[in-house]
Short mmCIF file of C-alpha atoms and ligand atoms in Angstrom, two decimals:
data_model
loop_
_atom_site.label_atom_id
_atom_site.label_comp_id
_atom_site.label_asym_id
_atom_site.label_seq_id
_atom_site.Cartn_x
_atom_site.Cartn_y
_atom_site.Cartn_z
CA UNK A 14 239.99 129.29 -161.37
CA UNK A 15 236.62 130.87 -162.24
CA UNK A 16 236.52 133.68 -164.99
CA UNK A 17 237.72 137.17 -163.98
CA UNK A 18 235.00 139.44 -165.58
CA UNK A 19 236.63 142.97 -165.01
CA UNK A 20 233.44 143.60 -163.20
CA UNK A 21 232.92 141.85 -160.15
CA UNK A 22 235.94 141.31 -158.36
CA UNK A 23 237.09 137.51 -156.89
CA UNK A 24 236.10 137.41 -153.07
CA UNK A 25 239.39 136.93 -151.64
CA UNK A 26 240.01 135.84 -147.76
CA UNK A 27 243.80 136.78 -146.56
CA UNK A 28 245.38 134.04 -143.52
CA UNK A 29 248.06 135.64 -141.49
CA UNK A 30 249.76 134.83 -138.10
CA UNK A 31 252.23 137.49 -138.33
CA UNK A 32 253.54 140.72 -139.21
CA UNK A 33 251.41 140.73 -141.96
CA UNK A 34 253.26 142.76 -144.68
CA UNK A 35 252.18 140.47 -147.43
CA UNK A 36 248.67 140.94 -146.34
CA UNK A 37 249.45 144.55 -146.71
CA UNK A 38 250.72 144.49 -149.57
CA UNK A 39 248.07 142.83 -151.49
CA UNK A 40 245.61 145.22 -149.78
CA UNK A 41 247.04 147.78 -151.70
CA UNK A 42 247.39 145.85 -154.60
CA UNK A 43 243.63 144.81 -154.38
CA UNK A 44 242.58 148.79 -154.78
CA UNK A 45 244.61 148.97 -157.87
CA UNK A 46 242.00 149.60 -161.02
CA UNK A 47 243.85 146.47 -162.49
CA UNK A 48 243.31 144.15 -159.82
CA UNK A 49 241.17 141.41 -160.38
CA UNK A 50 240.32 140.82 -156.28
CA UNK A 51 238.79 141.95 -153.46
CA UNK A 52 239.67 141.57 -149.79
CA UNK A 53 236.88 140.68 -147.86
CA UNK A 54 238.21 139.25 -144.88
CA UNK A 55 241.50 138.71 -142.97
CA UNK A 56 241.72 135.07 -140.95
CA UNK A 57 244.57 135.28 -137.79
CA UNK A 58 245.35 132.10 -136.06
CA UNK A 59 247.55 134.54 -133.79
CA UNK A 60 245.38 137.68 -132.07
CA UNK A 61 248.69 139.29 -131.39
CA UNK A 62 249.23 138.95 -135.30
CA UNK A 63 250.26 142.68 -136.27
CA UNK A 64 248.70 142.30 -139.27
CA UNK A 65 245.44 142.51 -137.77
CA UNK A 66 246.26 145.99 -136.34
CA UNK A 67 246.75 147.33 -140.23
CA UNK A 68 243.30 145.34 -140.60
CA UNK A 69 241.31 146.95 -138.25
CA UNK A 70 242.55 150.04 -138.99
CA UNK A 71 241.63 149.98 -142.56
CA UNK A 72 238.25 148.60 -141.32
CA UNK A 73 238.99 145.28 -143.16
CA UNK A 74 236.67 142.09 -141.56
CA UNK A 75 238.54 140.16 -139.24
CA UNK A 76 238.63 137.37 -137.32
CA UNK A 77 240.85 134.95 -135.19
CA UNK A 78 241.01 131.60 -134.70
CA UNK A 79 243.93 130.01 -132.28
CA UNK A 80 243.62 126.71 -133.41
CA UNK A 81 243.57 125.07 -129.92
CA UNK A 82 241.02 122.58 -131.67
CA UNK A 83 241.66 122.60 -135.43
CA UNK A 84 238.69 120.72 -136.54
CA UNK A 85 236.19 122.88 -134.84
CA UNK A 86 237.74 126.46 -135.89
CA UNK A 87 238.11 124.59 -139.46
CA UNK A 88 234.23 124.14 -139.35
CA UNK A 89 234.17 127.75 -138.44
CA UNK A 90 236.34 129.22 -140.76
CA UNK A 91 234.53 127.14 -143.74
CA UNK A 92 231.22 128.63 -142.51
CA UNK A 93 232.55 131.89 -142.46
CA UNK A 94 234.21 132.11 -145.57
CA UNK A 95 230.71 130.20 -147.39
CA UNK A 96 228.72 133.09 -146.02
CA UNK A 97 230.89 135.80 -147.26
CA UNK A 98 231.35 133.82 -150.38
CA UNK A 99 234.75 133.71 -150.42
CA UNK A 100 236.72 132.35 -153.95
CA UNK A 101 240.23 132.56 -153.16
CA UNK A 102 242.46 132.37 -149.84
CA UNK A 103 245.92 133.73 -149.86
CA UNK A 104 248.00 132.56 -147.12
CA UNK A 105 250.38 135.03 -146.67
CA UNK A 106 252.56 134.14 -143.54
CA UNK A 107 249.87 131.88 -142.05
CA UNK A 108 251.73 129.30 -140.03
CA UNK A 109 248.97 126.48 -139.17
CA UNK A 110 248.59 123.72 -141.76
CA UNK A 111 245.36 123.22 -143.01
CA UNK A 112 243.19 119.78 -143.12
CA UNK A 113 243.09 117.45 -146.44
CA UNK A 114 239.46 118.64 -145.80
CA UNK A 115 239.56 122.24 -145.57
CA UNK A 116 241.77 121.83 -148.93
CA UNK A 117 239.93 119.86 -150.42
CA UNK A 118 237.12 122.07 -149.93
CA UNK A 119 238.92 125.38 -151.49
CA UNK A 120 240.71 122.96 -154.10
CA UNK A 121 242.77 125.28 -156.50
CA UNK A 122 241.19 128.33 -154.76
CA UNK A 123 244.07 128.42 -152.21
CA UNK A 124 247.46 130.15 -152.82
CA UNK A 125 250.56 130.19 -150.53
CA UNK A 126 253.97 132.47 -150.75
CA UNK A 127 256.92 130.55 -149.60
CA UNK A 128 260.39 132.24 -149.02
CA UNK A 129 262.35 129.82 -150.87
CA UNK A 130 262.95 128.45 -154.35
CA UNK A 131 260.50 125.79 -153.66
CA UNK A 132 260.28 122.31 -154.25
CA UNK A 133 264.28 122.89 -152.16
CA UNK A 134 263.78 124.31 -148.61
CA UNK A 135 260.10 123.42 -147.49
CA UNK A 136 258.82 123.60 -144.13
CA UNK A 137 260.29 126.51 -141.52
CA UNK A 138 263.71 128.57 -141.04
CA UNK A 139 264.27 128.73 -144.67
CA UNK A 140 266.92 131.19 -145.06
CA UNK A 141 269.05 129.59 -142.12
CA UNK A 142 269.28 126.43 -144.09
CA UNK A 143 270.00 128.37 -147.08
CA UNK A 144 272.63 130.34 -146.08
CA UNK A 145 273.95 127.17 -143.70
CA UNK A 146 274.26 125.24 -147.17
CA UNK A 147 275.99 127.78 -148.73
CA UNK A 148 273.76 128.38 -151.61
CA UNK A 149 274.22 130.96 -154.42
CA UNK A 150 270.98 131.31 -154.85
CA UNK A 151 267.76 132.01 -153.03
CA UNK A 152 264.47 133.19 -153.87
CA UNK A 153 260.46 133.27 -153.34
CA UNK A 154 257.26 130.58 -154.73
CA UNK A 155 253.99 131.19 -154.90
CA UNK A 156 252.45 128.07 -155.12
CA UNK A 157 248.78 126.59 -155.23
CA UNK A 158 248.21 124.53 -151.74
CA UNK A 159 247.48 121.11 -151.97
CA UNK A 160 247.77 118.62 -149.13
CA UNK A 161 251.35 118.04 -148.95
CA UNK A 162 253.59 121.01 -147.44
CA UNK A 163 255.15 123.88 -149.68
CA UNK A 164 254.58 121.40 -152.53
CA UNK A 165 251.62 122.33 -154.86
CA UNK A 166 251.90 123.55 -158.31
CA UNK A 167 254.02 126.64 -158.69
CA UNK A 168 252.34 129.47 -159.71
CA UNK A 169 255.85 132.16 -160.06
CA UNK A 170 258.74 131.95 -158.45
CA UNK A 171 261.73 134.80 -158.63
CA UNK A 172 265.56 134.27 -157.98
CA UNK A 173 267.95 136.18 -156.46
CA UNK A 174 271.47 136.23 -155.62
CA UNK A 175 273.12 135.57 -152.22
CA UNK A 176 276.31 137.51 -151.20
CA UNK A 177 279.23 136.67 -149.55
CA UNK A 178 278.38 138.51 -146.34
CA UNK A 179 274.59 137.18 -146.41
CA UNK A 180 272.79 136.62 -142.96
CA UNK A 181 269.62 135.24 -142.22
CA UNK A 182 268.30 138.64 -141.40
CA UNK A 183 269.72 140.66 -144.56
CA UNK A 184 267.91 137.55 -146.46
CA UNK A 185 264.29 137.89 -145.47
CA UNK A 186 264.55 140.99 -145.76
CA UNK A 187 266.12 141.03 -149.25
CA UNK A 188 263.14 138.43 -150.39
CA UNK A 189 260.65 140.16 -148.66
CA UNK A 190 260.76 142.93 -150.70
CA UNK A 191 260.66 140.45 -153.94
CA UNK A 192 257.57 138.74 -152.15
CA UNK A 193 255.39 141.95 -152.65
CA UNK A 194 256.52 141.99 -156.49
CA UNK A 195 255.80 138.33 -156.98
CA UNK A 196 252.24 138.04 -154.90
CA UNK A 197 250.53 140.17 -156.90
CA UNK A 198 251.94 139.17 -160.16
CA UNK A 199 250.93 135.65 -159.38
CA UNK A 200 246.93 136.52 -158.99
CA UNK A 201 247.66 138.30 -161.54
CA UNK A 202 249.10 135.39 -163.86
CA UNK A 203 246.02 133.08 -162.44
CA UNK A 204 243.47 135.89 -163.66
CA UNK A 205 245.68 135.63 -167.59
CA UNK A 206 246.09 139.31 -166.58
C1 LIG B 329 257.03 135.64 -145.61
O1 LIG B 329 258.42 135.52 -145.76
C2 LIG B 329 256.32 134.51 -146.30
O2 LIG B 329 256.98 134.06 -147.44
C3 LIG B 329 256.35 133.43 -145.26
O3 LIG B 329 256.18 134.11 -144.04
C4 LIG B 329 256.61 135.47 -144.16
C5 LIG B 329 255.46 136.31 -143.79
O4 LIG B 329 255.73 137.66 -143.72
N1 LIG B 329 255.38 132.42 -145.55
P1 LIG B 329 254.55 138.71 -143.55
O5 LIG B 329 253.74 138.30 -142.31
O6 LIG B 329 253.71 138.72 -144.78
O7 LIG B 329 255.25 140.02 -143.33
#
């Protein structure tokens, strides 16, 4: 990852599809004095994404792209992210999967947060299968991207206990809450801050 200065802060894209609270999150994390990044732009694949509401509010660039052709809005993300001079995506929610190409392209420059204790429960409908399995334990990953799903190098990652009378709902929402401790800490950790 290039040098963190303390001066000029990393140019830092956010992708959502969602709700967005992660994006939020870091938003308010990237203000902090100790914050080695800067959000210049939020990507949507979803216009209805919430996230872009908080966005737009905040006056925060923004921009959607459905996907309906993923090579083409690829090319046009790339562009757009080259002209802004963009250094680091987070994917935060952001439920398209990205080309070899578009990876390769951003290589190590793209993070991910994943609601499990990654490599076990990839993919979608995470705490379902958790709770399905009966595990003890659950947790959150952030992870660098690479071309294989949920499965780049782990960056953090932060356990926590499921109870007896654990639902899918009471879940997220448990590891949610760990997700906005563990984002930050992981740019953080990338920076050696
Ligand atoms: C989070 O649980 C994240 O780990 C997963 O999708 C969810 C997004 O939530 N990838 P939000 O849109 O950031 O609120």
């Amino acid at each position: 990852m290039e040098k963190f200065h303390g001066l000029n802060k990393i140019k830092t894209a956010i992708f959502i599809s969602g709700k967005g609270s992660n994006f939020k999150n870091l938003y308010k994390f990237s203000k902090s004095k100790n914050s080695p990044v800067e959000i210049i732009v939020v990507i949507s694949s979803n216009k209805k994404a919430k996230g872009l509401i908080f966005a737009k509010r905040k006056r925060i660039k923004n921009k959607t792209f459905e996907f309906r052709n993923n090579l083409q809005d690829e090319i046009k993300i790339l562009d757009y992210l080259e002209k802004k001079k963009i250094k680091l995506i987070c994917l935060a929610g952001f439920m398209k999967i990205l080309s070899k190409n578009f990876i390769q392209k951003f290589s190590g420059k793209i993070l991910n947060i994943h609601p499990s204790l990654l490599p076990k429960y990839k993919g979608i409908n995470t705490h379902e299968r958790v709770i399905k399995n009966k595990e003890n334990f659950s947790g959150c990953t952030v992870h660098y991207v690479n071309s294989k799903l949920d499965s780049g190098r782990i960056i953090l990652q932060k356990k926590i206990k499921i109870i007896k009378k654990e639902t899918p709902q009471t879940l997220a929402k448990k590891i949610l809450k760990e997700e906005h401790i563990l984002y930050p800490n992981a740019i953080k950790k990338i920076f050696n801050l």
